[in-house]
The first five atom37 places (N, CA, C, CB, O) and aatype in JSON, in Angstrom:
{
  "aatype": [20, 20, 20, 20, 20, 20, 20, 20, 20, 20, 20, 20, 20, 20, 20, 20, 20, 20, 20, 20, 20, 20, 20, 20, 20, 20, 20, 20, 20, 20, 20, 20, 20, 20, 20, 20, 20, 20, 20, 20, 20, 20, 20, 20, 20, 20, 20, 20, 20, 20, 20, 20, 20, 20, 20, 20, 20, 20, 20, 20, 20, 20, 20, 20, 20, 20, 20, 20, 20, 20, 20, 20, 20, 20, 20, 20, 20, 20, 20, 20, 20, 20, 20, 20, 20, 20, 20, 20, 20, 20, 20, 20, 20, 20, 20, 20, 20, 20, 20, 20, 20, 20, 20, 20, 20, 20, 20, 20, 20, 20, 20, 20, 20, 20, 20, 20, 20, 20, 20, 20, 20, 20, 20, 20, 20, 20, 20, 20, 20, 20, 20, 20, 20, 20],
  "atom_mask": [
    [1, 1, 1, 1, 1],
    [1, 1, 1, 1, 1],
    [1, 1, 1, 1, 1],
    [1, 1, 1, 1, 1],
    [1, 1, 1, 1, 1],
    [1, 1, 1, 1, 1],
    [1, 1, 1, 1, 1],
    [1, 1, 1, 1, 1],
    [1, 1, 1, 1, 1],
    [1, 1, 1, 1, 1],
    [1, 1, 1, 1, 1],
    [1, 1, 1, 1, 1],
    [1, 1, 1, 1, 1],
    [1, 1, 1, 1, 1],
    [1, 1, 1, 1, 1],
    [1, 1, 1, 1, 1],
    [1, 1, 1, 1, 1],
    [1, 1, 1, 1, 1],
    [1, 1, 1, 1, 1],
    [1, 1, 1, 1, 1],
    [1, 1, 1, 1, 1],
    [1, 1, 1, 1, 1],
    [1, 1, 1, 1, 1],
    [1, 1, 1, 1, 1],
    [1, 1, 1, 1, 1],
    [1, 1, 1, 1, 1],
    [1, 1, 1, 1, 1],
    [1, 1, 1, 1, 1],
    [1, 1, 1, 1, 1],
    [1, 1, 1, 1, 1],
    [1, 1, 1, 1, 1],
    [1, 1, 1, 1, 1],
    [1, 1, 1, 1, 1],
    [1, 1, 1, 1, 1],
    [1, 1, 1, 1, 1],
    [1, 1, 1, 1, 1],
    [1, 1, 1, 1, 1],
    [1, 1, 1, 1, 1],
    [1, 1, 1, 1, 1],
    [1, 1, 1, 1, 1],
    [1, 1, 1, 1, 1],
    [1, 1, 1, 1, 1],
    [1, 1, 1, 1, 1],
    [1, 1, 1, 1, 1],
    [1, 1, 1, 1, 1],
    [1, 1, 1, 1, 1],
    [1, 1, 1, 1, 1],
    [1, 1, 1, 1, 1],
    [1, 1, 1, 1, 1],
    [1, 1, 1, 1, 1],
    [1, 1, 1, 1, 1],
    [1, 1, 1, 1, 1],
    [1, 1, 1, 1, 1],
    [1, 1, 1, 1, 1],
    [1, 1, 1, 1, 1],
    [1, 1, 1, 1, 1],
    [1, 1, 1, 1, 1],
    [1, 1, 1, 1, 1],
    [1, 1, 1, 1, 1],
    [1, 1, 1, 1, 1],
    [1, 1, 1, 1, 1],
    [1, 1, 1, 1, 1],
    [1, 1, 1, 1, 1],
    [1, 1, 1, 1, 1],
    [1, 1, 1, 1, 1],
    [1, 1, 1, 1, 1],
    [1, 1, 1, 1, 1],
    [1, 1, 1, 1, 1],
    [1, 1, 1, 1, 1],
    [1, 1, 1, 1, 1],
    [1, 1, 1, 1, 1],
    [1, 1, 1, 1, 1],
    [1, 1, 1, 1, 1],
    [1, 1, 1, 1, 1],
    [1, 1, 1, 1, 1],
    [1, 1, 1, 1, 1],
    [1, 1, 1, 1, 1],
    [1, 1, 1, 1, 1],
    [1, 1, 1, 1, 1],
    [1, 1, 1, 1, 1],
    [1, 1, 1, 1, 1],
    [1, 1, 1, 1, 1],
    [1, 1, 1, 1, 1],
    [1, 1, 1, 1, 1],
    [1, 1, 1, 1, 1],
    [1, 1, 1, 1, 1],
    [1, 1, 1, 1, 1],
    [1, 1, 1, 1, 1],
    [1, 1, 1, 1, 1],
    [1, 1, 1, 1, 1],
    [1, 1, 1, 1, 1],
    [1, 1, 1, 1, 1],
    [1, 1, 1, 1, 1],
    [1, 1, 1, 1, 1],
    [1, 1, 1, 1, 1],
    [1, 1, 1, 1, 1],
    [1, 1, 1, 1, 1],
    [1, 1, 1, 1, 1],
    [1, 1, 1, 1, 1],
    [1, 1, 1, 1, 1],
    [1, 1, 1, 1, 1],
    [1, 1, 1, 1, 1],
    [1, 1, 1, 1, 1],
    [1, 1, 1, 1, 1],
    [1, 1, 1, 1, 1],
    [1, 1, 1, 1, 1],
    [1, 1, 1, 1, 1],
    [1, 1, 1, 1, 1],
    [1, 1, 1, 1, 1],
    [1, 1, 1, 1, 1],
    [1, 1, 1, 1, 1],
    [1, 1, 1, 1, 1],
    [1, 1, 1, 1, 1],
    [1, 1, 1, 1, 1],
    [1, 1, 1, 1, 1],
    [1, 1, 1, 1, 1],
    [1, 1, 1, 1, 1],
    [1, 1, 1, 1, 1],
    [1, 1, 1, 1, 1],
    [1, 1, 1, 1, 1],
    [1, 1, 1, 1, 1],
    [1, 1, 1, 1, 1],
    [1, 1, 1, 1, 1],
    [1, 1, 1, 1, 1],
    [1, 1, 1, 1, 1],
    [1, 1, 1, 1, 1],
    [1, 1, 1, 1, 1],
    [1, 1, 1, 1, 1],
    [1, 1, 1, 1, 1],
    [1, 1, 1, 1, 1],
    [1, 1, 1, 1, 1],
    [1, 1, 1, 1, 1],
    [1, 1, 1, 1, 1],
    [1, 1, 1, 1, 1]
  ],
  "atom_positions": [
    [[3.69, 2.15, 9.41], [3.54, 3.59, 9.5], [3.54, 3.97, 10.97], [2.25, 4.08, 8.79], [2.83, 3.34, 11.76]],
    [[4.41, 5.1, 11.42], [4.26, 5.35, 12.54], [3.38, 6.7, 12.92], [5.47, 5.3, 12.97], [3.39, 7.71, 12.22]],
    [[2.67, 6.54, 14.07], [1.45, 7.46, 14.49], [1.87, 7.65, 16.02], [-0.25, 6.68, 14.26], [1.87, 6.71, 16.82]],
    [[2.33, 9.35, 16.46], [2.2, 9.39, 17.58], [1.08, 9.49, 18.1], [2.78, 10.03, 17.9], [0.07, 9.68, 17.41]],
    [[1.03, 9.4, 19.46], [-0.23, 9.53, 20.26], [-0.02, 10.86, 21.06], [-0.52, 8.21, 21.26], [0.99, 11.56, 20.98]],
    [[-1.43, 11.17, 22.07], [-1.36, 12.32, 22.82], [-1.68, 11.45, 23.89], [-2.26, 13.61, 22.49], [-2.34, 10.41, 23.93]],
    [[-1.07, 12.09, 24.75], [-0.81, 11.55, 26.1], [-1.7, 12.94, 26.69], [1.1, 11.28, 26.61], [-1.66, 14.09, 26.25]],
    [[-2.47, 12.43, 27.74], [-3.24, 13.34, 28.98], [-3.14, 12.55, 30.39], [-5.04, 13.59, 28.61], [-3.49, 11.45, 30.82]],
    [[-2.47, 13.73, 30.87], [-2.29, 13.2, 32.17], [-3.16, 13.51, 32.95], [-1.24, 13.49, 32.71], [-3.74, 14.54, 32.62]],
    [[-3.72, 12.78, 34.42], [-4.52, 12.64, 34.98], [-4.21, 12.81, 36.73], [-4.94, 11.54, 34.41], [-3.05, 12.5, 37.04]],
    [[-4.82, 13.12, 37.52], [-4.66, 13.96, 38.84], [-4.13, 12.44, 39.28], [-6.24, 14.88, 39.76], [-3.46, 12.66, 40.29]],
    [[-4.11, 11.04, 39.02], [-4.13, 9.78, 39.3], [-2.78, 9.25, 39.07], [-5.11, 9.13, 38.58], [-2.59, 8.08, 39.39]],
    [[-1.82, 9.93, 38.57], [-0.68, 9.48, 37.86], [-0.86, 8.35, 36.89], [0.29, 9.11, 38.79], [0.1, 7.78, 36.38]],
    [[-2.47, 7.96, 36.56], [-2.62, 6.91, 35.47], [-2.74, 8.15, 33.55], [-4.6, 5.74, 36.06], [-3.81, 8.56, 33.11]],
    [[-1.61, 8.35, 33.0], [-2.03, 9.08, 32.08], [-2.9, 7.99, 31.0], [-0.76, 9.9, 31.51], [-3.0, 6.78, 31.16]],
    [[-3.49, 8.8, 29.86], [-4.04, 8.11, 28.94], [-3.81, 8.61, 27.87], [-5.18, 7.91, 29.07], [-3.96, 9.81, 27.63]],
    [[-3.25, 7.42, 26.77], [-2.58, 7.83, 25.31], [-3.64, 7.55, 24.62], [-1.22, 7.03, 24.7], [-4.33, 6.55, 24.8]],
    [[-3.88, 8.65, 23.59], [-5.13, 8.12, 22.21], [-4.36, 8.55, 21.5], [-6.83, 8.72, 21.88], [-3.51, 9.41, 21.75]],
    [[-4.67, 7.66, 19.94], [-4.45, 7.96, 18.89], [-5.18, 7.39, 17.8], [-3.4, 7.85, 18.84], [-5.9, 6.43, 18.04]],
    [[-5.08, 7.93, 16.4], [-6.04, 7.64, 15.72], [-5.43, 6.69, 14.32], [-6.79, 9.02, 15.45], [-4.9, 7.14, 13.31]],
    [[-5.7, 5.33, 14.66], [-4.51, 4.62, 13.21], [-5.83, 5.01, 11.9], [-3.99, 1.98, 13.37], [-7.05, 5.13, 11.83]],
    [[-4.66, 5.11, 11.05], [-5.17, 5.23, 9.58], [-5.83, 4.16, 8.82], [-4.13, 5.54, 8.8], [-6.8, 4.2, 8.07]],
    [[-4.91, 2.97, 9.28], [-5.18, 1.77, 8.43], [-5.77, 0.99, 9.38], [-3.96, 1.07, 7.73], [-5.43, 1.15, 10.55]],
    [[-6.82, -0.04, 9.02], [-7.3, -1.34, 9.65], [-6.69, -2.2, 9.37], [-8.44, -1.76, 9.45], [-5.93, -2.16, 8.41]],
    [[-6.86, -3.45, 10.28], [-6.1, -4.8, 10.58], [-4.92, -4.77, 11.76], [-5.37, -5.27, 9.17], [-5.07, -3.81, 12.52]],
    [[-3.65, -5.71, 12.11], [-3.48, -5.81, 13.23], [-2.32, -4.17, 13.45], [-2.92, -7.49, 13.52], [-1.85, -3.68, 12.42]],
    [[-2.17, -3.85, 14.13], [-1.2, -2.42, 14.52], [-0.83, -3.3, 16.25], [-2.49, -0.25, 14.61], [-1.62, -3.8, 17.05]],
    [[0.67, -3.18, 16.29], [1.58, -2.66, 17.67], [1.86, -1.69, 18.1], [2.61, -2.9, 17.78], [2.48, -0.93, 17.35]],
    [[1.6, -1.3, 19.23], [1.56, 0.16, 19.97], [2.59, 0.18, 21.04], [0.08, 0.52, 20.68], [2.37, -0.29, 22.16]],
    [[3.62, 0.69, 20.72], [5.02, 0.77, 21.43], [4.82, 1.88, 22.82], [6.32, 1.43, 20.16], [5.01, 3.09, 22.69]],
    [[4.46, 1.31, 23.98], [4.29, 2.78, 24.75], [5.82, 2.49, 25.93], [2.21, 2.97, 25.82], [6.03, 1.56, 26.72]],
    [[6.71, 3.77, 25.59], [7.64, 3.92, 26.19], [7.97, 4.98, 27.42], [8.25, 3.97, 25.33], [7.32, 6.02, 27.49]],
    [[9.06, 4.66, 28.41], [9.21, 5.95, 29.27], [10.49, 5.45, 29.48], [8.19, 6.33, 30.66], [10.91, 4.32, 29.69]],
    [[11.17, 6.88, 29.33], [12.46, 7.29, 29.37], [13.18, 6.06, 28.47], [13.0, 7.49, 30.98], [13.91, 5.16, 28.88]],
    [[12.7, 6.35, 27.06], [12.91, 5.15, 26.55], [13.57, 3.7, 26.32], [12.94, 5.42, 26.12], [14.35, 3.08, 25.59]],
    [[12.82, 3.6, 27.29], [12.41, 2.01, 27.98], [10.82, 1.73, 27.5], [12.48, 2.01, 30.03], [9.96, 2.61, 27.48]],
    [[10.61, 0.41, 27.15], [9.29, 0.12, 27.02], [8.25, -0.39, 28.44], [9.39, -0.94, 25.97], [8.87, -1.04, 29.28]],
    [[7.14, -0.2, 28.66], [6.7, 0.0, 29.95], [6.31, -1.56, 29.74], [5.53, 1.3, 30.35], [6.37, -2.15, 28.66]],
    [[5.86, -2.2, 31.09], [5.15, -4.09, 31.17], [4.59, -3.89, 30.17], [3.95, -4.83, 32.45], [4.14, -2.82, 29.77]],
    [[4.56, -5.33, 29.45], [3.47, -5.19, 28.33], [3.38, -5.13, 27.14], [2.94, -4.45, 28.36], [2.78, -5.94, 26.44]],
    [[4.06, -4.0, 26.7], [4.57, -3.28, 25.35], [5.22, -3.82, 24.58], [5.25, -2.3, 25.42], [6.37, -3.77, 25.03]],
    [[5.22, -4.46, 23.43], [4.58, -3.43, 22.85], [2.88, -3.71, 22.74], [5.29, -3.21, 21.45], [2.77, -4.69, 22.0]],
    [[1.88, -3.36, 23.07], [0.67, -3.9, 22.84], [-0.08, -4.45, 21.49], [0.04, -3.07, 23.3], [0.58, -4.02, 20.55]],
    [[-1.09, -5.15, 21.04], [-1.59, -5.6, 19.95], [-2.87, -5.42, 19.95], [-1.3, -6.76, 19.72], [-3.61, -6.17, 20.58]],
    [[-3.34, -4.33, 19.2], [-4.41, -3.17, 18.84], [-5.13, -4.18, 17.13], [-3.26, -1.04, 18.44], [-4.38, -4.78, 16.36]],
    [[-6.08, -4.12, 17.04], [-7.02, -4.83, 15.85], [-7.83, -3.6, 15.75], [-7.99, -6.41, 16.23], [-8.55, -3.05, 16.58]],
    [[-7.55, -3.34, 14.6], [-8.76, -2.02, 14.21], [-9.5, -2.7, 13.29], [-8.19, -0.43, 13.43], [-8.87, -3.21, 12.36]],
    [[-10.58, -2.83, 13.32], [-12.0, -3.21, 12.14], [-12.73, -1.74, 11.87], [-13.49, -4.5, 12.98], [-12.6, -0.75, 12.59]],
    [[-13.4, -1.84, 10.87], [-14.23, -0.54, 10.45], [-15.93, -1.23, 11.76], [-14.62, -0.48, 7.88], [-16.04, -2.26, 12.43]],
    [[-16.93, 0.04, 11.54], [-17.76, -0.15, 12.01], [-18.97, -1.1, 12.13], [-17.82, 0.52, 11.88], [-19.97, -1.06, 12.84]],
    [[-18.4, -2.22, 10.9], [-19.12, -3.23, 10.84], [-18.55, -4.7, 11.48], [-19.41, -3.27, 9.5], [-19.12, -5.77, 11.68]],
    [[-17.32, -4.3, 11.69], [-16.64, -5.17, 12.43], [-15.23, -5.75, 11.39], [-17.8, -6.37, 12.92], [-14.24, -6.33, 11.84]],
    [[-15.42, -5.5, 10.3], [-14.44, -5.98, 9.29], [-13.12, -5.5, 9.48], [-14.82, -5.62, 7.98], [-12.94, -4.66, 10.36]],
    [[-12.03, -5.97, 8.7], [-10.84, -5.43, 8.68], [-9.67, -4.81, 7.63], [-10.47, -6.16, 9.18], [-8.45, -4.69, 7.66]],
    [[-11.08, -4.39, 6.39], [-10.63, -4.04, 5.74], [-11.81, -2.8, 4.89], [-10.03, -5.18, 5.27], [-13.01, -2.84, 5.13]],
    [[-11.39, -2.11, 4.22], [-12.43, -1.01, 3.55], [-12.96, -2.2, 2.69], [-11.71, 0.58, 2.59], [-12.74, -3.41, 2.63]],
    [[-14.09, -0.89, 1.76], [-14.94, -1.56, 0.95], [-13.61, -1.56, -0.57], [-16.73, -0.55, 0.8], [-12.91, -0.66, -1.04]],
    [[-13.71, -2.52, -0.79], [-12.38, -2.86, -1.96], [-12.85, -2.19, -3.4], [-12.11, -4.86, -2.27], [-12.02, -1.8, -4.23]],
    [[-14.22, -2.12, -3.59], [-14.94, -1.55, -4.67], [-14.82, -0.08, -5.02], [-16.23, -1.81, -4.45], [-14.63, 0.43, -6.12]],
    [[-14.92, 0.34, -4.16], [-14.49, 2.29, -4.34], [-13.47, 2.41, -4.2], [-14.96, 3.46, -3.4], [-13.2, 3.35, -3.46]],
    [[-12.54, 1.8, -4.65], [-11.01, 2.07, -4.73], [-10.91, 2.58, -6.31], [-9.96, 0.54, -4.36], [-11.47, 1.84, -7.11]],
    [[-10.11, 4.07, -6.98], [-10.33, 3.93, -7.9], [-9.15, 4.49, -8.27], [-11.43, 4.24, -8.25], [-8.53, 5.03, -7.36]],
    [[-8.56, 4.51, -9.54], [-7.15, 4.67, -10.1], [-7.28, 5.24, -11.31], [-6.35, 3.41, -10.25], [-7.9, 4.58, -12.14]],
    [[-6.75, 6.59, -11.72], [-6.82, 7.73, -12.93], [-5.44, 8.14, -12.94], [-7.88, 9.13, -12.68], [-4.95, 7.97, -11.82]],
    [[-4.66, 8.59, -13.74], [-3.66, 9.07, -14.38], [-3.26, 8.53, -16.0], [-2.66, 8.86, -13.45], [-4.0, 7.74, -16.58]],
    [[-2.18, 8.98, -16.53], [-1.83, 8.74, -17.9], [-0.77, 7.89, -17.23], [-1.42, 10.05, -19.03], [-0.88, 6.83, -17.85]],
    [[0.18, 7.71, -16.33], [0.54, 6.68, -16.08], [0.35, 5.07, -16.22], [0.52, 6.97, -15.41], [1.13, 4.13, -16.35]],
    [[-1.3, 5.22, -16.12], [-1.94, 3.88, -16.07], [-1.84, 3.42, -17.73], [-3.68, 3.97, -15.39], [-1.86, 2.28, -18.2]],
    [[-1.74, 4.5, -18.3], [-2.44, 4.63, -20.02], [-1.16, 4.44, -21.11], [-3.26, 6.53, -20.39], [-1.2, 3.67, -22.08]],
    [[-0.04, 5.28, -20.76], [1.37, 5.56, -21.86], [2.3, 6.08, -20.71], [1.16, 6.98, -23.37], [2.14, 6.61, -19.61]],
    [[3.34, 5.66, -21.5], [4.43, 6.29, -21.14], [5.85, 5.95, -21.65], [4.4, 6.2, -19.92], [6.1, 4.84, -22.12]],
    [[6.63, 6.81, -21.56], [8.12, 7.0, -22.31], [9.23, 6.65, -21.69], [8.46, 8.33, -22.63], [9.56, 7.45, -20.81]],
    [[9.81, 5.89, -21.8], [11.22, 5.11, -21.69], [12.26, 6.09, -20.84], [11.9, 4.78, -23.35], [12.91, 6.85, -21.55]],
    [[12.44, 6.14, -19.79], [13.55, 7.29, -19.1], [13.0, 8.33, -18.67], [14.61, 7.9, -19.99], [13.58, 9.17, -17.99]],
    [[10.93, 8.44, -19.27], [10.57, 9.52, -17.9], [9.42, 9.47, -17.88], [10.95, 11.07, -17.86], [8.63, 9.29, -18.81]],
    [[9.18, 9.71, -16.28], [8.53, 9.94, -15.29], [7.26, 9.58, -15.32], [8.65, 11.02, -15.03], [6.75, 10.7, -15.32]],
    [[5.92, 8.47, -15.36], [4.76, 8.31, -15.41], [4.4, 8.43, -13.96], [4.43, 7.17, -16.11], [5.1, 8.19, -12.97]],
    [[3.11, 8.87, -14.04], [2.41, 8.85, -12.48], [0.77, 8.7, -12.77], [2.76, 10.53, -11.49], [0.04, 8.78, -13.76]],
    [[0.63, 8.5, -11.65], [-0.98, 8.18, -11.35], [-1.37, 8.01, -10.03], [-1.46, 6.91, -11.97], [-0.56, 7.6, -9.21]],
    [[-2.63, 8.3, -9.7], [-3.36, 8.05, -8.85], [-3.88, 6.94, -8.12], [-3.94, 8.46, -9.16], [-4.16, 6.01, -8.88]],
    [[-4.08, 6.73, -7.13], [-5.09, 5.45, -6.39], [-5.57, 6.34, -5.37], [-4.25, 3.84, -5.63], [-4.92, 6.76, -4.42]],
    [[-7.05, 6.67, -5.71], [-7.85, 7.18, -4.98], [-8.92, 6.28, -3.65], [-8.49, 7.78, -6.02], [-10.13, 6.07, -3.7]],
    [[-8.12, 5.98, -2.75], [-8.71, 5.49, -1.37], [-9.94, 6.32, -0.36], [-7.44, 5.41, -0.5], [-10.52, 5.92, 0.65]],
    [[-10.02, 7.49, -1.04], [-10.85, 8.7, -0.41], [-12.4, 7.99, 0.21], [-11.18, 10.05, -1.84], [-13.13, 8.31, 1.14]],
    [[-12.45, 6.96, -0.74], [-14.0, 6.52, -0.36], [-14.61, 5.15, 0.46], [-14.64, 6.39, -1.67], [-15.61, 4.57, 0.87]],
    [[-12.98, 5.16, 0.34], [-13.48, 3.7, 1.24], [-13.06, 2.7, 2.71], [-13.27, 2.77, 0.31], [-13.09, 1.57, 3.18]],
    [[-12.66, 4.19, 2.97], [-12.17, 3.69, 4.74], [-10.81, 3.13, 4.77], [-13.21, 2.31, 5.48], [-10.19, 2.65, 3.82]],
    [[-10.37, 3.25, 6.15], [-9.09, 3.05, 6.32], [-8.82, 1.42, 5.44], [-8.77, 3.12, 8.07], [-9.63, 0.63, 4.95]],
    [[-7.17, 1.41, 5.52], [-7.21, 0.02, 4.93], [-5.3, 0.14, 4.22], [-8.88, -0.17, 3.45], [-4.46, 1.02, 4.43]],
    [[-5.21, -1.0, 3.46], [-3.65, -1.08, 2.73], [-3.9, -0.98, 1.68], [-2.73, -2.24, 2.79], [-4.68, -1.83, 1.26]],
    [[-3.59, -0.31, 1.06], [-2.75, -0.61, -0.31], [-1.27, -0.61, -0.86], [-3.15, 0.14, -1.05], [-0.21, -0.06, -0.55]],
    [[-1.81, -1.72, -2.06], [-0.43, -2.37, -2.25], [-0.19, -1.9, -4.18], [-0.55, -4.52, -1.77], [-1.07, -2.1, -5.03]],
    [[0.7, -1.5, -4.38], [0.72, -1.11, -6.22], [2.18, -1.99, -6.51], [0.96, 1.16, -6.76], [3.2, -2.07, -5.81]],
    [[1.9, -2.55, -7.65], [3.36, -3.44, -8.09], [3.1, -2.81, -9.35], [3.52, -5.42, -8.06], [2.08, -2.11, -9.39]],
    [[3.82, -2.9, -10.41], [4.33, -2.81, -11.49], [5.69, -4.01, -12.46], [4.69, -1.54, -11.16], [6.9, -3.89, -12.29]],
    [[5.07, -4.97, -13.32], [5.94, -5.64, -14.36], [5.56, -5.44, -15.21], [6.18, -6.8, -14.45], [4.45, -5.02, -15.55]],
    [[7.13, -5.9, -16.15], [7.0, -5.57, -17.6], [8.49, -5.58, -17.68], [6.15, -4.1, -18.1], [9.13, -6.09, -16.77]],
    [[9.19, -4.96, -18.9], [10.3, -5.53, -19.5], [11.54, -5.04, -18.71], [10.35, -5.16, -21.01], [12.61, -5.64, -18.87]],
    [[11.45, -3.84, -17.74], [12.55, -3.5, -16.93], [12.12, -3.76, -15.58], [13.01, -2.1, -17.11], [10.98, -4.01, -15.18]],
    [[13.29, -3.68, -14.88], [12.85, -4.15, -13.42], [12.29, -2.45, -12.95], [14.49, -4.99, -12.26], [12.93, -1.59, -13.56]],
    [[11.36, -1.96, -12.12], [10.56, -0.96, -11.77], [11.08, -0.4, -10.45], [9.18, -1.41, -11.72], [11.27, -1.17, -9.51]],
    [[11.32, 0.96, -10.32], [11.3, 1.18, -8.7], [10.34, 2.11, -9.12], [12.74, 1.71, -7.66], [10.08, 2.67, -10.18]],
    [[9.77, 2.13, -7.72], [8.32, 3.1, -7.69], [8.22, 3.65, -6.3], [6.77, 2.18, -8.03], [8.48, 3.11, -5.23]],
    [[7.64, 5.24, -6.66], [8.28, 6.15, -5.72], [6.25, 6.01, -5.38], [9.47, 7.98, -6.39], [5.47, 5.53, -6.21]],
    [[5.81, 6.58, -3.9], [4.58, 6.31, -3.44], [4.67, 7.42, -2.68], [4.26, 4.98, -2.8], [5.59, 7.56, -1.87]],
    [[3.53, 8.53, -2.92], [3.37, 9.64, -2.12], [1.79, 9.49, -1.05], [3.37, 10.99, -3.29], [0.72, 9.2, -1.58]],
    [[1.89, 9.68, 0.04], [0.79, 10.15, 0.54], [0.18, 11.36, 0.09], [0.97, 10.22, 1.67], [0.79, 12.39, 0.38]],
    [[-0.71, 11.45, -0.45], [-1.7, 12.3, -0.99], [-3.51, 12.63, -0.14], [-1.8, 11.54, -2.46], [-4.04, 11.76, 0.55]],
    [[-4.16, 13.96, -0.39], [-5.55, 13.59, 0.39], [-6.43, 12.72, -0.53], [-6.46, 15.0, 0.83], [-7.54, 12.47, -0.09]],
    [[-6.17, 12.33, -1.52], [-7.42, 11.46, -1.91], [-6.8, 10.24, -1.78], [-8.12, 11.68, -3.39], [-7.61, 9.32, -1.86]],
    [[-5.07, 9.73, -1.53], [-4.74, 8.26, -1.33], [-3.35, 8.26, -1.44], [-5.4, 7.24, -2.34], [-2.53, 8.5, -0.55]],
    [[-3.11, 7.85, -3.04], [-1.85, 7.93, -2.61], [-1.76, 8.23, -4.54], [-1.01, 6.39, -1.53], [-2.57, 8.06, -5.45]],
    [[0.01, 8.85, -4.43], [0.33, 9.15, -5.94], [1.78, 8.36, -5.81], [0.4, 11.04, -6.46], [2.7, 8.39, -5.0]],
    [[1.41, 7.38, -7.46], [2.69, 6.72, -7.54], [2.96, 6.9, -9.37], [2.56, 4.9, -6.84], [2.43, 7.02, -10.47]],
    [[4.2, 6.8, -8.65], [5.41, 7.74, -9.94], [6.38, 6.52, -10.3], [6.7, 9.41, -9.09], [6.85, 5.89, -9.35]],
    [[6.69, 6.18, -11.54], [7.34, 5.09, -11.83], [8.24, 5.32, -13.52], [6.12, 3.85, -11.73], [7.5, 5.42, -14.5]],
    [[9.56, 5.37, -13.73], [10.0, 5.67, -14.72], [10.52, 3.93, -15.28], [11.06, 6.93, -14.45], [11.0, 3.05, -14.57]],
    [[10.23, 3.89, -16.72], [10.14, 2.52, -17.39], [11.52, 3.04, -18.35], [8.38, 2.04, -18.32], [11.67, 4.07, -19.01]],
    [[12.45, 1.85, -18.11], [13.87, 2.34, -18.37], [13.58, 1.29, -19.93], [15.45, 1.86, -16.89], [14.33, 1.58, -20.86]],
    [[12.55, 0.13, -20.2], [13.12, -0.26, -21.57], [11.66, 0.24, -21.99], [13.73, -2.06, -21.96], [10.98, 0.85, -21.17]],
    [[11.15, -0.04, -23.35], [10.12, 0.06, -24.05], [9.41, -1.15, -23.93], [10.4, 0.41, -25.28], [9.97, -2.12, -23.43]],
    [[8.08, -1.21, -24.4], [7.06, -2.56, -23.68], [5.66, -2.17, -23.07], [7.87, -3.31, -22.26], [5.29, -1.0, -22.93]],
    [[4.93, -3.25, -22.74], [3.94, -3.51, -22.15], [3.94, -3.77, -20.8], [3.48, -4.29, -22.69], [4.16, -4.94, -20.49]],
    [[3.7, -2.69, -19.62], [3.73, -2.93, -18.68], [2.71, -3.22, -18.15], [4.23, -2.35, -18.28], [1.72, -2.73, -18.69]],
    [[2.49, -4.02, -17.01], [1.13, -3.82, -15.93], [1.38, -3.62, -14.83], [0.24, -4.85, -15.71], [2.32, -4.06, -14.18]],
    [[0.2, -2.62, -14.38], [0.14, -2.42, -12.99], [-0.8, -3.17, -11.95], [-0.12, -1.18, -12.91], [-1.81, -3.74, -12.36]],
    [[-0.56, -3.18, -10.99], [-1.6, -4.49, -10.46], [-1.46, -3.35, -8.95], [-0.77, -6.81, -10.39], [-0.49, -2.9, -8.35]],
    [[-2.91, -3.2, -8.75], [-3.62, -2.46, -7.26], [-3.81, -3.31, -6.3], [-5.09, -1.81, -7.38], [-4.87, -3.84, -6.65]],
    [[-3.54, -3.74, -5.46], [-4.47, -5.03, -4.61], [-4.84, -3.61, -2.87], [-2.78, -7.3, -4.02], [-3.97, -2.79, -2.58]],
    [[-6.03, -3.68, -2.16], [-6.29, -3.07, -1.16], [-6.98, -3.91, -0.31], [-6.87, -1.99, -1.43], [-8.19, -4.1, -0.45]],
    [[-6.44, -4.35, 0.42], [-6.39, -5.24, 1.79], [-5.54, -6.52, 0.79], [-8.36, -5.76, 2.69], [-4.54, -6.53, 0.06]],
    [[-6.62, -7.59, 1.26], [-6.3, -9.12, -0.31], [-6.33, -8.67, -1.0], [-7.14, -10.39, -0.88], [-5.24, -8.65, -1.59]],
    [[-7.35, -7.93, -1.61], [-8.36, -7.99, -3.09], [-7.57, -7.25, -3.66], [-10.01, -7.41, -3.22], [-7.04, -6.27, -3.14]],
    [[-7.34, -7.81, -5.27], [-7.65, -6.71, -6.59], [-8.43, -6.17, -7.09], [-7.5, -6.89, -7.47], [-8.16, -5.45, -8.05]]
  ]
}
């Protein structure tokens, strides 16, 4: 995922870029001029939450829609994965079962909404994993 930064420049000609990553664990920070990358760059940034970890709490991860529940052959199921509660972090959604799956993934404010149309009839599963964990 890419995240610009804000740059503030300083009476020193040393400016300073902040920015705020979404997700924990390792992130590269590309800092360029006149795009060229400056010594250094791209840098290697480790975000942990405030306990030092590098991943949210995996337990308040939670998942609601009829997607999860039924759905009809040629249209459209969706559902939720609600990340709202548990700090930055990855998630990962797969889907098998009797057709091969493409699955569309929206950023949403409570996480994320994923939409998946099942082209044969069957028993599908969905499988959540956020950081490792399921």
């Amino acid at each position: 995922r890419r995240v610009h930064g804000n740059v503030i420049e300083h009476d020193n000609s040393s400016p300073t870029i902040s920015f705020c990553p979404q997700e924990l664990g390792d992130h590269f920070v590309h800092v360029t001029h006149l795009d060229n990358h400056i010594v250094g760059s791209p840098f290697r940034v480790v975000v942990r939450d405030a306990k030092g970890g590098s991943e949210g709490d995996v337990s308040q991860v939670k998942a609601y829609g009829t997607g999860l529940t039924s759905g009809t052959t040629g249209v459209e199921s969706s559902f939720i994965v609600d990340t709202s509660k548990v700090g930055a972090g990855t998630a990962s959604v797969s889907i098998k079962g009797p057709s091969k799956i493409a699955i569309d993934c929206d950023d949403i404010d409570e996480g994320y909404k994923i939409a998946y149309t099942p082209m044969k009839p069957g028993t599908y599963t969905v499988n959540i994993k956020y950081g490792n964990e399921e």
